[in-house]
Short mmCIF file of C-alpha atoms in Angstrom, two decimals:
data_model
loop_
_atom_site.label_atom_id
_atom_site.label_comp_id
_atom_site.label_asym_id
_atom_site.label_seq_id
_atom_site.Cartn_x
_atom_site.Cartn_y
_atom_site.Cartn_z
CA UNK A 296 7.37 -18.12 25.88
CA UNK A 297 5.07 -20.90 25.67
CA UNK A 298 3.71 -20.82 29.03
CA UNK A 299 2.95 -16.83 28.57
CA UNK A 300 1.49 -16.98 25.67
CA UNK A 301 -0.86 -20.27 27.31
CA UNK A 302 -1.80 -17.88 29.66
CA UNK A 303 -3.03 -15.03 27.94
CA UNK A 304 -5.12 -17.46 25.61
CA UNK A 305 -6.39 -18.48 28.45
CA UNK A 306 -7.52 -14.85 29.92
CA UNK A 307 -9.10 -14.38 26.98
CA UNK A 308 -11.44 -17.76 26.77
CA UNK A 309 -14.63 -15.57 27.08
CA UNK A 310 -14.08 -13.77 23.91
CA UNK A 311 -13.71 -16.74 22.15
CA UNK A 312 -17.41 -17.76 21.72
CA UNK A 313 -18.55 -14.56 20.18
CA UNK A 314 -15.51 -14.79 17.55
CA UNK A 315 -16.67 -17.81 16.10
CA UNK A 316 -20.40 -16.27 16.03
CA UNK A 317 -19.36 -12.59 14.50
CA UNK A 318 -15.90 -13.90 12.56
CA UNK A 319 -13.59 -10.84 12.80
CA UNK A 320 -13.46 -8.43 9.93
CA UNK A 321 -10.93 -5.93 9.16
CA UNK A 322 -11.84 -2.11 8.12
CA UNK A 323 -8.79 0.16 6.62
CA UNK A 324 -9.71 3.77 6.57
CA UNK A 325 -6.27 5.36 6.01
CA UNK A 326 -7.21 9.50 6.61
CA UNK A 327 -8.70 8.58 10.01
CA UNK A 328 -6.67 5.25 10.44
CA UNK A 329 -9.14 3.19 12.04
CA UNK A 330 -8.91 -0.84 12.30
CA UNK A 331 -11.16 -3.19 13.93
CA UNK A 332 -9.57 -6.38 13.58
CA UNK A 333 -11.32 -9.99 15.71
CA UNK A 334 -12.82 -7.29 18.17
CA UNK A 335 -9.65 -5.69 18.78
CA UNK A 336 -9.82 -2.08 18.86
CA UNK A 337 -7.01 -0.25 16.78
CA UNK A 338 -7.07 3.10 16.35
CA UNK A 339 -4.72 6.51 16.13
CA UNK A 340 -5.30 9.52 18.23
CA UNK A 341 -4.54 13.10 16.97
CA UNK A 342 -0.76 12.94 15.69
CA UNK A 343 1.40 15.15 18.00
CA UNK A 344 3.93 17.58 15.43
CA UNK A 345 2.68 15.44 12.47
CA UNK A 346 0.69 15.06 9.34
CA UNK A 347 -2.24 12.84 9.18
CA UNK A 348 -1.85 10.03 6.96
CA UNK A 349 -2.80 10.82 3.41
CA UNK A 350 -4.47 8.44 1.26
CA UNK A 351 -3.00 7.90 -1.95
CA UNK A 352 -5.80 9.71 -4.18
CA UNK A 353 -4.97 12.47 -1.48
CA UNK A 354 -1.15 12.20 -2.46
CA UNK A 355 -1.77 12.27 -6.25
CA UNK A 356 -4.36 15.18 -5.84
CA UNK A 357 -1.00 17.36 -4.24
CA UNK A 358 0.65 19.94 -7.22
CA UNK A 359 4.17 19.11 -5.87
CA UNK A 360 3.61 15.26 -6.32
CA UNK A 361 2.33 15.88 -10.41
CA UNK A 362 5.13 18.30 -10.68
CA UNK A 363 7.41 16.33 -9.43
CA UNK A 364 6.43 13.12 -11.94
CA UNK A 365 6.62 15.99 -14.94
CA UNK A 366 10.54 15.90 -13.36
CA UNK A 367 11.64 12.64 -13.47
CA UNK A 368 10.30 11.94 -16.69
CA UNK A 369 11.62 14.91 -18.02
CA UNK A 370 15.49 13.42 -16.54
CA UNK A 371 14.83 10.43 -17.99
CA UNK A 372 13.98 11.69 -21.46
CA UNK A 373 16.83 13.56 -21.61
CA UNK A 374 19.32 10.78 -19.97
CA UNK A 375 17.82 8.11 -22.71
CA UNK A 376 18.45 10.69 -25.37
CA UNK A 377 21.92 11.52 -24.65
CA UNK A 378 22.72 7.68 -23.87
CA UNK A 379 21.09 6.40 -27.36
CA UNK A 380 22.40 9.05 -29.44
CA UNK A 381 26.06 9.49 -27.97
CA UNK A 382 29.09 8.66 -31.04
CA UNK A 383 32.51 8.05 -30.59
CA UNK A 384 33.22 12.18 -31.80
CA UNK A 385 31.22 13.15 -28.67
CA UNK A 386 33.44 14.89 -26.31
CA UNK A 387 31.51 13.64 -23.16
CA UNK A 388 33.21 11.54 -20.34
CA UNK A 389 32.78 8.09 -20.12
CA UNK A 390 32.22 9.01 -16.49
CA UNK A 391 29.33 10.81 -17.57
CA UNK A 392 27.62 8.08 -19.76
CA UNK A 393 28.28 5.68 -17.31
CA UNK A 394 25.99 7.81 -14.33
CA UNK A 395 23.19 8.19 -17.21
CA UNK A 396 23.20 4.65 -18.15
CA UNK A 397 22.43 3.85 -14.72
CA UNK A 398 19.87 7.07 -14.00
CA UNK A 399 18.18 4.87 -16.93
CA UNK A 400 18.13 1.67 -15.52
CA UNK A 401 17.36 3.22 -12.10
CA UNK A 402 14.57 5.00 -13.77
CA UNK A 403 12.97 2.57 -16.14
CA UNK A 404 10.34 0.86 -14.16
CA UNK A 405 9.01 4.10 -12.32
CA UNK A 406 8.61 5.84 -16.01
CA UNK A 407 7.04 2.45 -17.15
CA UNK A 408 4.49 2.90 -14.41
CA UNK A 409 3.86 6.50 -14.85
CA UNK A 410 2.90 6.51 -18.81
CA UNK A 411 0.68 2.85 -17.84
CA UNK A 412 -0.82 5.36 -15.32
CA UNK A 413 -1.21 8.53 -17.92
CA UNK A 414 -3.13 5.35 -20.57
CA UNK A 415 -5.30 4.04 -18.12
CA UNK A 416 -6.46 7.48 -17.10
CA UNK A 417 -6.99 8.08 -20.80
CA UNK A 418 -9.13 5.02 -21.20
CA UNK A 419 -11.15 6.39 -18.22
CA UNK A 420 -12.16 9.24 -19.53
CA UNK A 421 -13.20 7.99 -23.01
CA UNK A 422 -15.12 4.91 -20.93
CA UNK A 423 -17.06 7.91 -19.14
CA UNK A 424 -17.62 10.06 -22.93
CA UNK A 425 -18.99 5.87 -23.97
CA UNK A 426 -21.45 5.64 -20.90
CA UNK A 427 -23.23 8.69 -22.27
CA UNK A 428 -24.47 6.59 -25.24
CA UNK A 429 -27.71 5.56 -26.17
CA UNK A 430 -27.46 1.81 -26.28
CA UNK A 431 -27.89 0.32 -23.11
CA UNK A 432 -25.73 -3.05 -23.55
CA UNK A 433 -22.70 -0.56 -24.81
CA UNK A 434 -23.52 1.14 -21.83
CA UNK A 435 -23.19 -1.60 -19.46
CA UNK A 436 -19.85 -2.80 -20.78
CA UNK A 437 -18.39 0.76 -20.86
CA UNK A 438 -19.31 0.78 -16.89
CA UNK A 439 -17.05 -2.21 -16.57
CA UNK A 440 -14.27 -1.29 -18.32
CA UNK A 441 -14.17 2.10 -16.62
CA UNK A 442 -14.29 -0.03 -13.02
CA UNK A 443 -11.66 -2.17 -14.43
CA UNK A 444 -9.38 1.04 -15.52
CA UNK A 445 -10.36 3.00 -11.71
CA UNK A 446 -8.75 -0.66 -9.90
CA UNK A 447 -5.28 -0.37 -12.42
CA UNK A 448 -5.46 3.18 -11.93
CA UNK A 449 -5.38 2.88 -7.63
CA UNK A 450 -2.71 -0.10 -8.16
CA UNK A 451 -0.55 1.62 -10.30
CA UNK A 452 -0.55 4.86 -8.15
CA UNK A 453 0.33 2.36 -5.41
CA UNK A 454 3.39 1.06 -7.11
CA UNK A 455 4.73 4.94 -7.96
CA UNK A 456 4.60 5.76 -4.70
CA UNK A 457 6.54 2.51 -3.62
CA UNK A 458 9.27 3.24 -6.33
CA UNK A 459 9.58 7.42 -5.23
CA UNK A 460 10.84 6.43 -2.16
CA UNK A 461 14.29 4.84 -2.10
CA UNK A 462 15.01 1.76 -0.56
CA UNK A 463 17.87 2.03 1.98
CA UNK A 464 20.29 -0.25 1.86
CA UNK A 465 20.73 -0.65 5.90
CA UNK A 466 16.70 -2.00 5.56
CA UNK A 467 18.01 -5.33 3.84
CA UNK A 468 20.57 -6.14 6.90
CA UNK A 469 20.35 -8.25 9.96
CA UNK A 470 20.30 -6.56 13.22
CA UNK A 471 21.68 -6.94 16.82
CA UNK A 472 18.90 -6.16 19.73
CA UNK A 473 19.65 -4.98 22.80
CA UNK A 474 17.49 -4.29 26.12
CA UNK A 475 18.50 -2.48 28.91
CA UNK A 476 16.52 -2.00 32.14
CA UNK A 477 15.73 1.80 32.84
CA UNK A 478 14.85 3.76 35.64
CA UNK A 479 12.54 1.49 38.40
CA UNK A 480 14.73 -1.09 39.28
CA UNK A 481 13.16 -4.59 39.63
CA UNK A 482 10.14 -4.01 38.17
CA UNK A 483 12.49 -2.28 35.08
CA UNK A 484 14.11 -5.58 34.77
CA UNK A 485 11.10 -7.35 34.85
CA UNK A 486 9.68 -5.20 32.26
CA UNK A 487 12.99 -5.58 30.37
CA UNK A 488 12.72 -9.47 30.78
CA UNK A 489 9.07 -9.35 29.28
CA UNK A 490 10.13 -6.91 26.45
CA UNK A 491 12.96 -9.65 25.57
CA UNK A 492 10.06 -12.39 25.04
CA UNK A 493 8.61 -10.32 23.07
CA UNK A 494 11.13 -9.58 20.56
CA UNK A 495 11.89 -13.52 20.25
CA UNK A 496 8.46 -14.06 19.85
CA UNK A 497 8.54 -11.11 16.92
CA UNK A 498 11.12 -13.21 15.42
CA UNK A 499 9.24 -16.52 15.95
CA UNK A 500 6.11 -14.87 14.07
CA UNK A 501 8.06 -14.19 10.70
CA UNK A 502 10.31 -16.99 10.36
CA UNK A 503 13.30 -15.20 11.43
CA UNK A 504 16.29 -16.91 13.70
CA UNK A 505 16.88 -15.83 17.25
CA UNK A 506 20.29 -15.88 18.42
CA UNK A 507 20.86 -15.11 22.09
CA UNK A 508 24.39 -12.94 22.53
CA UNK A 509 24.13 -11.61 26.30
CA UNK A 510 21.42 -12.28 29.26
CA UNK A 511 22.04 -10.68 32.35
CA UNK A 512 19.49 -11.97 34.96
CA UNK A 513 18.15 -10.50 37.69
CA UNK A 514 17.07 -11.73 41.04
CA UNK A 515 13.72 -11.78 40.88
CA UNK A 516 14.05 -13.21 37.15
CA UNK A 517 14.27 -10.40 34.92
CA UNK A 518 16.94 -8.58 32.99
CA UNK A 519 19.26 -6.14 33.80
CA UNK A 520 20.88 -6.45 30.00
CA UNK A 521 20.33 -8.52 26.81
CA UNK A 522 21.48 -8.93 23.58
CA UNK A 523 20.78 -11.17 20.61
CA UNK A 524 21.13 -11.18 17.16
CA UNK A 525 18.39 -11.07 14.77
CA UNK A 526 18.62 -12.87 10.88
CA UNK A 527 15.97 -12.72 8.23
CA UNK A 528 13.78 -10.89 5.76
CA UNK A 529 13.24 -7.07 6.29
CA UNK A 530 14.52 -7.95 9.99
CA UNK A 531 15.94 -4.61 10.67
CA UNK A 532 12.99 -2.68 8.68
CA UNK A 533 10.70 -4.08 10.96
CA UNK A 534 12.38 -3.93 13.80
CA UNK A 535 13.80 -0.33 13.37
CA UNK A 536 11.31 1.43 14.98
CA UNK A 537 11.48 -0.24 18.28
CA UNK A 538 14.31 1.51 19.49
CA UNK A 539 14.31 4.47 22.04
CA UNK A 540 12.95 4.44 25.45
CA UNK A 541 9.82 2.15 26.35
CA UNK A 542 7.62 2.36 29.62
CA UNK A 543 5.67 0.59 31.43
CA UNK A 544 2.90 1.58 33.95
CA UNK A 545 1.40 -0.97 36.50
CA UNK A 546 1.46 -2.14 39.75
CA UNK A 547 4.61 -4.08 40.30
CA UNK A 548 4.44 -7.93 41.61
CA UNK A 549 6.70 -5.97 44.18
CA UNK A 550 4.49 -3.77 45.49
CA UNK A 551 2.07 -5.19 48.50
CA UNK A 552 -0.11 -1.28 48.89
CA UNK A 553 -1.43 -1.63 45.46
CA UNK A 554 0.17 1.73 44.82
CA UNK A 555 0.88 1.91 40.19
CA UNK A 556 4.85 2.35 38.98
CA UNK A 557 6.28 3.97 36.03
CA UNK A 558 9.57 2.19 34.90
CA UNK A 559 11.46 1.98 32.06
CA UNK A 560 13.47 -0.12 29.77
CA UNK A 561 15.96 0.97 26.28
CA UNK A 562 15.90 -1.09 22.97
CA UNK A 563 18.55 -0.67 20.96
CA UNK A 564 18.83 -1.86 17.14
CA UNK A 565 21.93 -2.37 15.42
CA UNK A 566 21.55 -2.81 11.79
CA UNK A 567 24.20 -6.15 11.15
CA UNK A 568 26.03 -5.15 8.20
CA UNK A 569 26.14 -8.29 5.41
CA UNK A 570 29.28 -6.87 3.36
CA UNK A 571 31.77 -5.03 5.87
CA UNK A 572 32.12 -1.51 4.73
CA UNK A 573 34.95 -0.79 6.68
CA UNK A 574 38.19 -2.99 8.48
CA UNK A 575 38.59 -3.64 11.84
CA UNK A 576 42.39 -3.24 12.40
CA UNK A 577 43.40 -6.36 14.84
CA UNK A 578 45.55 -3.70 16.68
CA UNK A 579 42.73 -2.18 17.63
CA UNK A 580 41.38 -4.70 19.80
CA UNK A 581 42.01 -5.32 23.02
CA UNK A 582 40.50 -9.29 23.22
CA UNK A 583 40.36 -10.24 27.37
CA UNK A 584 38.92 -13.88 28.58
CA UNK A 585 37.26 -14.28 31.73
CA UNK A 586 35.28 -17.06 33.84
CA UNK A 587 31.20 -16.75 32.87
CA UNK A 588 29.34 -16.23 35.88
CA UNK A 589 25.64 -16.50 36.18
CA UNK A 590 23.56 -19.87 36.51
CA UNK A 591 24.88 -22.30 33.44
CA UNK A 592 25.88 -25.45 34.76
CA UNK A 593 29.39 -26.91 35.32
CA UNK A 594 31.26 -24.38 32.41
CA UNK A 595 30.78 -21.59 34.75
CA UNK A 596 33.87 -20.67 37.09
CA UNK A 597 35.77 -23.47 35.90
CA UNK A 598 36.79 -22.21 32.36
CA UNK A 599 37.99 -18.90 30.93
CA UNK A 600 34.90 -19.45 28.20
CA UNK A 601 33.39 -15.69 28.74
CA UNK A 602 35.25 -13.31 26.04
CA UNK A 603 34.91 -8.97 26.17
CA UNK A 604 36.18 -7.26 23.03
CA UNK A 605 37.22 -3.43 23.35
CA UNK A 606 37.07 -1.46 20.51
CA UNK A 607 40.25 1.09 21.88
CA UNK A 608 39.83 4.07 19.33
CA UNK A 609 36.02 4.54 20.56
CA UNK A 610 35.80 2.84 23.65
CA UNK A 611 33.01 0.54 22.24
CA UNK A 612 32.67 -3.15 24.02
CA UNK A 613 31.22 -6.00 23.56
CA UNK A 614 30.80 -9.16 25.61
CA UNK A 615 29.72 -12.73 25.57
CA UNK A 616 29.27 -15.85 27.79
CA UNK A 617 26.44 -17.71 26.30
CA UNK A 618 28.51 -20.76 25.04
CA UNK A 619 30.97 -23.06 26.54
CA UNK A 620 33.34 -22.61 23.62
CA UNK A 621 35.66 -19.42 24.08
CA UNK A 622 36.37 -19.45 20.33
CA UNK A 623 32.18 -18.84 19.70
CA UNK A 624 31.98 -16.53 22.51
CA UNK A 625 34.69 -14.80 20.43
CA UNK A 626 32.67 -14.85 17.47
CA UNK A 627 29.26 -13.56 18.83
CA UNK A 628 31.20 -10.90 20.68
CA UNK A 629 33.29 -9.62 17.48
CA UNK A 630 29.76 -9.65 15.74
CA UNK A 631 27.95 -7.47 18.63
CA UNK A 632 31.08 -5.46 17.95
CA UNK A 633 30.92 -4.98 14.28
CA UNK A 634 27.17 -4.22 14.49
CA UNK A 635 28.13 -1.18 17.20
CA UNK A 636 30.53 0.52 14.81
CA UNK A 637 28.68 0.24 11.93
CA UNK A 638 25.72 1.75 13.62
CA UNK A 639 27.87 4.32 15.14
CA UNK A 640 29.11 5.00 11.04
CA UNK A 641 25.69 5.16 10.11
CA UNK A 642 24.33 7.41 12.68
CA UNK A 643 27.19 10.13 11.46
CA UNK A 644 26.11 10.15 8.36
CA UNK A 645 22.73 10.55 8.44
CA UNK A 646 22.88 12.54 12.05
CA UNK A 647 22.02 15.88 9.86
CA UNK A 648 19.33 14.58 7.86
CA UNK A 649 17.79 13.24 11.39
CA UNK A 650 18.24 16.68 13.07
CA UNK A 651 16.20 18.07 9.90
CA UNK A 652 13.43 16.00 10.38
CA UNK A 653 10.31 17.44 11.67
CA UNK A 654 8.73 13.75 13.20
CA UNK A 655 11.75 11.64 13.47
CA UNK A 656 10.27 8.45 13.33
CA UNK A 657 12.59 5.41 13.71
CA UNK A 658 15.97 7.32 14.91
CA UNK A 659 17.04 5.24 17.04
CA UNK A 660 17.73 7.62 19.64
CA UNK A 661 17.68 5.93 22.93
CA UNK A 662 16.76 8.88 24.72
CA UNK A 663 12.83 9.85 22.97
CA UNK A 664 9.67 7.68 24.85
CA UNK A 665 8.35 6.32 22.00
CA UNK A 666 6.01 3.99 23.51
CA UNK A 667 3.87 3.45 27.07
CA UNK A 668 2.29 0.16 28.37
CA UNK A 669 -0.28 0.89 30.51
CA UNK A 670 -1.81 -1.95 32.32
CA UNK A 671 -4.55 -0.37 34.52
CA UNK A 672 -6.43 0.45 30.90
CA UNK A 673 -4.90 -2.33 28.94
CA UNK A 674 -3.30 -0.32 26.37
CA UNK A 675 0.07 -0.01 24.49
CA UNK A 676 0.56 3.85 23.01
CA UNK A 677 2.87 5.04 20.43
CA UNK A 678 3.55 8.83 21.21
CA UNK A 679 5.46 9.07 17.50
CA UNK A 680 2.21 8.45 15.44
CA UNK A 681 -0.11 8.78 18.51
CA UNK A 682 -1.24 5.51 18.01
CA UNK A 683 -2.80 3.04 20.61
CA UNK A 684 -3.73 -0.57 20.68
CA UNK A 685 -5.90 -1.86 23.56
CA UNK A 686 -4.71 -5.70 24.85
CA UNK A 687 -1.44 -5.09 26.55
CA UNK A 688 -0.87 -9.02 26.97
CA UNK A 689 -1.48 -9.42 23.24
CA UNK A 690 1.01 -6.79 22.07
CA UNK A 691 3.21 -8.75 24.13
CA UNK A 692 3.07 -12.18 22.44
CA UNK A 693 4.90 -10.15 19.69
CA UNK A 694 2.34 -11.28 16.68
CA UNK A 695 -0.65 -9.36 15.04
CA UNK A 696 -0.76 -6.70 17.10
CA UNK A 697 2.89 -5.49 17.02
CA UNK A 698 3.11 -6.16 13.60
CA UNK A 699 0.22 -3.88 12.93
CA UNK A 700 2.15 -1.43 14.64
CA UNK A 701 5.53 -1.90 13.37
CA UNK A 702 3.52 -1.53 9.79
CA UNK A 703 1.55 1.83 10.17
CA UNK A 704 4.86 3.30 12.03
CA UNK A 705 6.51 2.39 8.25
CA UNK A 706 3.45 4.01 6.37
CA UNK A 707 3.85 6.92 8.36
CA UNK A 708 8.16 6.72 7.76
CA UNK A 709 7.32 6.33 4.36
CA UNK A 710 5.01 9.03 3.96
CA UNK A 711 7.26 11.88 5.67
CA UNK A 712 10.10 10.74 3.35
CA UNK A 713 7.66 11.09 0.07
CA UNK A 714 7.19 14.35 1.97
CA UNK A 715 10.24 15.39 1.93
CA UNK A 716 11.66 14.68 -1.50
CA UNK A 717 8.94 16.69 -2.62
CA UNK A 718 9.67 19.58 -0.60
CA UNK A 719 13.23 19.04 -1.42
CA UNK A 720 12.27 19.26 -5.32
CA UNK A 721 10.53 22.31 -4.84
CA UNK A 722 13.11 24.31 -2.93
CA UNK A 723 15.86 23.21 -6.09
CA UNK A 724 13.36 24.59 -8.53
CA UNK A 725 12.93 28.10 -6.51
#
């Protein structure tokens, strides 16, 4: 990791003067989504199947959103009401209390936000009746006010939106990682190998611990499989939408006739589950030891350290080798394991609401190409957002520029979700 990221520091000596002469700035324009950020070009192409991102005046300009608002506030009126005013002769269930109680509490800090909103919007307009006046200093001091009232006004829309869209509870969880190589054979484990780095160096960039479960080396130094598990803050919401189907197009280290590849590589991620939600019945299990194999040292083919775990009602396994301890091979295995079936749980229950979906971004589905590296114009694509980044080597330190990524995939997620609880609202209403 070290020595990669050394060298593409080092490619990239000659922009380094310039930099210090022209520090880099950073421009947001959300409707045409355009960053330039230390010279680096980042910028989104027209969306395939999807929406363009909306800013949020553009949001709070829509009918359905306002409508929507009128809603809530409307629930939570009436829920406060029958919660405040309930005696011991009404014939209500406790049941019933008990769901409005908490429709309150759920409730209470959107509603706050949304009469601050309605206030500050008042104070606007009498700011703008103030500036009309003849007196110059009341003038003046109505024109800051009003500038004041516009910021709290864009900050509290800000916050609405935030608290309309749930927070899933799978977004707070640790995750497992695997990479598989794809279709191109050395050159897809090479890719694969590269992908890997990436991913730790992800992790390294926001404080979050690496933990290597599988690594299945190739020849030539690259991957064939790999698996580690992945512990900290929002690690699963930003790494979510890295799964699916990657490629890579260059010419391989392989190839002598110049002649450019296409290969592949999967990324699977397994949301890590912190409370089990369902039990693993020991009978289940069928727990067999092996000798690792693989470079390692004097452990390997000498002890039966290497453990695979199969799952016998769905045929799921697991397998590790990484330490010389059987008993912690055990315990990385059973928690590759775990992860599987509760993404396999997850994935049936919200299978429908995926198929409904008009841009399904972040599915996981390992079959969609959600993303091309293209060395010959030193670019890295996202064909879910249509969104490209130009410094392939960069992307791959897996800092800045992937993060960038990961975070305008989630404005668009968040977005299409906002979308469609407002489209949901309107069809219960009709």
């Amino acid at each position: 990791m070290a020595f990669r990221r050394f060298v593409s520091l080092l490619s990239k000596r000659s922009e380094w003067a310039p930099r210090f002469q022209n520090p880099g700035k950073t421009v947001c324009k959300h409707p045409t989504h355009q960053y330039v950020r230390n010279q680096r070009l980042l910028h989104t192409g027209k969306p395939v199947m999807m929406m363009k991102l909306l800013s949020v005046d553009e949001l709070f300009a829509k009918t359905s959103l306002q409508e929507h608002l009128k809603k809530v506030e409307k629930q939570y009126d009436e829920c406060l009401q029958a919660v405040t005013y309930s005696g011991a002769e009404d014939e209500r269930s406790e049941d019933d209390m008990k769901t409005k109680r908490t429709k309150v509490s759920l409730l209470a800090p959107l509603i706050q936000n949304i009469r601050e909103l309605d206030k500050k919007q008042k104070e606007v307009t009498d700011m703008e009746t103030l500036l009309k006046d003849d007196d110059a200093s009341l003038r003046e001091l109505a024109e800051l006010e009003r500038e004041s009232c516009l910021q709290d006004i864009q900050d509290l829309r800000q916050k609405i939106l935030e608290l309309l869209i749930p927070e899933a509870e799978v977004d707070m969880s640790d995750l497992v990682l695997e990479v598989t190589a794809g279709v191109g054979g050395q050159e897809a484990m090479l890719f694969t190998a590269e992908m890997f780095d990436m991913y730790e160096g992800f992790a390294q960039y926001h404080g979050w611990s690496f933990d290597v479960l599988e690594h299945m080396s190739s020849d030539l130094g690259g991957l064939r499989h790999a698996s580690a598990s992945i512990s900290g803050p929002h690690s699963y919401k930003k790494m979510k939408f890295e799964a699916g189907v990657h490629r890579v197009q260059r010419v391989p280290k392989t190839e002598k006739q110049g002649r450019m590849h296409t290969s592949t590589m999967t990324v699977a991620v397994l949301p890590q589950p912190t409370e089990i939600s369902f039990t693993i019945n020991p009978k289940d299990l069928r727990i067999e030891t092996k000798r690792a194999s693989g470079a390692g040292g004097q452990h390997v083919n000498t002890t039966d350290s290497a453990v695979r775990i199969v799952h016998l009602p769905t045929g799921l396994v697991a397998e590790c080798q990484q330490e010389r301890s059987q008993l912690k091979n055990r315990e990385k295995a059973m928690k590759a394991l775990t992860a599987k079936l509760y993404n396999m749980k997850l994935e049936e229950e919200t299978s429908k609401r995926y198929n409904q979906r008009k841009i399904q971004v972040g599915t996981k589905g390992r079959s969609e190409k959600i993303r091309t590296y293209n060395y010959a114009q030193d670019r890295v694509t996202d064909h879910r957002i249509s969104m490209t980044v130009h410094d392939v080597r960069g992307f791959l330190l897996g800092e800045d520029l992937l993060n960038e990524m990961n975070s305008s995939l989630q404005e668009f997620s968040d977005q299409e979700m906002l979308m469609e609880l407002l489209e949901e609202g309107s069809q219960e209403e009709s």
